[in-house]
Amino acid sequence: MRVPLGWLQEFFDEPLPALPELVETLNGLGLSVETVHEVDAAPADVVVAEVVSVTPVEGADALSEAVVTYPGTEGRTVTVSVACAAPNVAPGVISALALPGSRLPGVPEPIAERTIRGVRSHGMLASPKELGLYDTTSGIITFGPDATPGTRLADLWPAESVIELELTPNRGDAFSLLGVARDLAAKLGVTVRHPAHGLDTGNPEVDDGLELDIRDTAGSPRFTLRLIQGVTIRPSPVWLQRRLAHLALRPRNNVVDITNYVTFELGQPSHAYDLRALDGGTLVVRRAEQGEELALLNEDVLELTSDDLVIATTGKAIGLAGVMGGRDDSVVSDTTDVALEVALFDPVTVRRSGHRHKLVTDARTRFERGVDPNLQLLASARAAHLIATLAGGAVHPGVSQVGGDITRPAVAFRPERVEALMGFPVTEAAQRAYLEGLGCTVDMGSGSGAWSVTPPPWRYDIGIEEDVVEEVGRLHGYEHIGLGVPAMLFVPPLTDPTHRVLRQRLAALGLQEIISYVYTGEAELAAAKVPPARVTLASPQGIDKSVLRTSLLPGLLAAASLNRAAPSLALFEVGHVFLEEETERLGMLFSGPRMASGWGETVTTDFYTVKGVLESLAGLAGVTVATVPA
């Protein structure tokens, strides 16, 4: 998860700590900072300019002479010609003109004034990759009307510090700028400014002409659809393109860019449909038909299974729910009316579909970890507001929706458990402040000592008392943990799930333990003369690790092969094998003399050696070993 520092600051009225202190704070909160990217500003000597005419160069299929203009010094207008082969150069396009003498990160030599196919080129209209802004060479960079010709691009695209977090899967709420800001606010004792606060979430009683047909409410417990009319599809403003670029995303157009922006801002994925693609304004959520095909945005065509949840019109599937939208329903250059989908999908369904079709997307990353089930209307209001602002549309006052808000179950919490488990005291006032800062509702009861803590809807990972203790400890600071071991009464379990006694006895008998992979290959199983594989991996690391083992023998034999130079071996392994059912087995391997002595006879390994080991193990369980003739 990438967090641009300037963007994060917008969630707070108070200034954030200096970058080194902020990194330390995030690490202390468990939001591990993997690295900090210092992203350069746009190159110097690059100005915003407008293309006024484009003339194809005779004899050159792709090359054109583009006349560009921008205000110069002292109010004079500068007009120059530039040779350009970009497919998107056209009159009226606002782009970036690299002046002669400028140096671009994606161009090896300084930009020079030169003649190309008879066209005297006074500089260069540059692509985003050539400018070092984001990775695409599909054409020259284009800007919206906010980019005024004559402005230095470096003034519109300044340098930025981008913090990259390595998040654990249980913290789905932190896969957004809002989630990171909430954690920081609870730690610093400040308030978060919610970007969607006060926006119109729509009136479900007002008919907007749209209709939802949710046939699988388990797969999609909440679904909203909002109509925005009269939009104009064009390049996004520079600030929006810059923020997406800092997230390592490629800007496309104002409407699509807004849906991506809100995904990272609030943690809620969305999708914008061209209203013309929806038959009669009806959207269906259903399971796919076996073998049904779906053309995706990335040009892949999927063959769906009946386990896939899809977004569909009355005629066909147009999106894989929670993973990726379809190719034929999204906004295009002449879209005027947009139906904005903001929904909640079942994490397990999303994960299985994404894994089945080998698709990893920003939407899947968030849905499979858990999206706030109460966020959809607010996120829809935020995205619709931005679309109306940046694309010139009008948001319909109605909203179509299925499902509603939820309240997470309360957790019984004893404040004294913090010191008992964490080893340091935290006052009850501080504990309550930390929990309420995270968005929890705290009911201190009637003085009985136990609190009732209701987690906020976005915190799927708070479900038991120990989770609440962890949150208090995390916010108070793990640095308060003392150097000594706290006094704890440890009672060994009645069972021995790790087989510690068994392992100790085998080690006392002179055997060495090995641990081998449960992954193996068909050839290795066959060579060991053990049962063939029952479980095949969907995404193996290689053909030699493509199945799960059916015996411990392949691992023991492989260890013996690697140690063939040793004069003797006595190995054992305790592990799981996978036949019709998963079971646990003990395997042993002996090779060479059982015992070599410099003063007496060498003891060979034979039947009685193995029999003696087995009898010793049987004694642990209070059973006897019977010898059965072959």
mmCIF file of N, CA, C and O in Angstrom, residues 19 24 30 48 133 145 148 167 188 219 239 247 306 312 326 329 338 352 394 523 531 611:
data_model
loop_
_atom_site.group_PDB
_atom_site.id
_atom_site.type_symbol
_atom_site.label_atom_id
_atom_site.label_comp_id
_atom_site.label_asym_id
_atom_site.label_seq_id
_atom_site.Cartn_x
_atom_site.Cartn_y
_atom_site.Cartn_z
ATOM 1 N N LEU A 19 8.896 13.342 8.705
ATOM 2 C CA LEU A 19 8.893 12.030 8.056
ATOM 3 C C LEU A 19 9.581 10.940 8.872
ATOM 4 O O LEU A 19 9.009 9.847 9.032
ATOM 5 N N GLU A 24 8.519 6.010 12.116
ATOM 6 C CA GLU A 24 8.642 5.282 13.380
ATOM 7 C C GLU A 24 7.274 5.031 14.001
ATOM 8 O O GLU A 24 7.010 3.946 14.545
ATOM 9 N N GLY A 30 2.226 -1.159 13.803
ATOM 10 C CA GLY A 30 2.100 -2.414 13.061
ATOM 11 C C GLY A 30 1.865 -2.210 11.587
ATOM 12 O O GLY A 30 1.694 -3.178 10.848
ATOM 13 N N VAL A 48 3.478 23.600 -20.078
ATOM 14 C CA VAL A 48 2.176 23.170 -20.581
ATOM 15 C C VAL A 48 1.883 23.958 -21.845
ATOM 16 O O VAL A 48 2.034 25.184 -21.880
ATOM 17 N N LEU A 133 7.061 10.363 -15.214
ATOM 18 C CA LEU A 133 5.918 10.560 -14.324
ATOM 19 C C LEU A 133 5.170 9.266 -14.046
ATOM 20 O O LEU A 133 4.835 8.962 -12.905
ATOM 21 N N PRO A 145 -8.579 20.847 -18.385
ATOM 22 C CA PRO A 145 -8.575 22.306 -18.523
ATOM 23 C C PRO A 145 -7.929 23.026 -17.354
ATOM 24 O O PRO A 145 -7.715 24.245 -17.426
ATOM 25 N N THR A 148 -3.030 25.216 -17.231
ATOM 26 C CA THR A 148 -3.008 26.435 -18.035
ATOM 27 C C THR A 148 -1.756 26.470 -18.899
ATOM 28 O O THR A 148 -0.640 26.350 -18.370
ATOM 29 N N LEU A 167 1.532 -4.473 4.610
ATOM 30 C CA LEU A 167 0.420 -4.707 5.521
ATOM 31 C C LEU A 167 0.131 -6.191 5.683
ATOM 32 O O LEU A 167 0.300 -6.982 4.744
ATOM 33 N N LEU A 188 -2.144 9.628 17.729
ATOM 34 C CA LEU A 188 -1.727 11.003 17.996
ATOM 35 C C LEU A 188 -2.765 11.794 18.781
ATOM 36 O O LEU A 188 -2.493 12.921 19.206
ATOM 37 N N GLY A 219 -23.658 -13.499 -1.786
ATOM 38 C CA GLY A 219 -22.486 -13.066 -2.540
ATOM 39 C C GLY A 219 -22.351 -11.556 -2.584
ATOM 40 O O GLY A 219 -21.237 -11.031 -2.673
ATOM 41 N N TRP A 239 -3.696 17.309 -10.670
ATOM 42 C CA TRP A 239 -3.565 16.831 -9.289
ATOM 43 C C TRP A 239 -4.014 15.380 -9.158
ATOM 44 O O TRP A 239 -3.420 14.599 -8.409
ATOM 45 N N LEU A 247 0.642 6.355 -6.810
ATOM 46 C CA LEU A 247 0.178 5.028 -6.407
ATOM 47 C C LEU A 247 0.609 3.946 -7.386
ATOM 48 O O LEU A 247 0.221 2.788 -7.256
ATOM 49 N N SER A 306 -19.955 -21.956 -12.575
ATOM 50 C CA SER A 306 -21.167 -21.648 -11.813
ATOM 51 C C SER A 306 -20.855 -21.131 -10.406
ATOM 52 O O SER A 306 -21.753 -20.678 -9.702
ATOM 53 N N ALA A 312 -24.330 -8.452 -14.286
ATOM 54 C CA ALA A 312 -24.872 -8.741 -15.603
ATOM 55 C C ALA A 312 -26.006 -7.781 -15.943
ATOM 56 O O ALA A 312 -26.592 -7.130 -15.069
ATOM 57 N N GLY A 326 -16.148 -5.425 -17.021
ATOM 58 C CA GLY A 326 -16.137 -5.929 -18.383
ATOM 59 C C GLY A 326 -15.677 -4.891 -19.391
ATOM 60 O O GLY A 326 -15.665 -3.685 -19.135
ATOM 61 N N ASP A 329 -18.866 -2.475 -21.169
ATOM 62 C CA ASP A 329 -19.844 -1.687 -20.415
ATOM 63 C C ASP A 329 -19.258 -0.420 -19.823
ATOM 64 O O ASP A 329 -19.986 0.426 -19.322
ATOM 65 N N VAL A 338 -23.666 8.106 -16.690
ATOM 66 C CA VAL A 338 -22.912 7.080 -15.984
ATOM 67 C C VAL A 338 -23.760 6.491 -14.858
ATOM 68 O O VAL A 338 -24.411 7.230 -14.106
ATOM 69 N N ARG A 352 -11.919 -16.712 -4.375
ATOM 70 C CA ARG A 352 -11.925 -17.937 -5.186
ATOM 71 C C ARG A 352 -12.004 -17.615 -6.675
ATOM 72 O O ARG A 352 -11.327 -18.244 -7.486
ATOM 73 N N ALA A 394 -24.361 16.031 -13.576
ATOM 74 C CA ALA A 394 -25.306 16.309 -12.490
ATOM 75 C C ALA A 394 -25.677 14.993 -11.826
ATOM 76 O O ALA A 394 -26.082 14.035 -12.500
ATOM 77 N N ALA A 523 7.090 -37.984 -10.053
ATOM 78 C CA ALA A 523 8.245 -38.859 -10.293
ATOM 79 C C ALA A 523 8.889 -39.282 -8.980
ATOM 80 O O ALA A 523 9.314 -40.437 -8.817
ATOM 81 N N PRO A 531 2.171 -44.625 -2.625
ATOM 82 C CA PRO A 531 0.930 -44.367 -3.367
ATOM 83 C C PRO A 531 1.016 -43.089 -4.202
ATOM 84 O O PRO A 531 1.680 -42.119 -3.819
ATOM 85 N N LYS A 611 13.314 -52.923 15.729
ATOM 86 C CA LYS A 611 12.390 -53.491 16.721
ATOM 87 C C LYS A 611 12.610 -52.840 18.080
ATOM 88 O O LYS A 611 11.672 -52.496 18.805
#
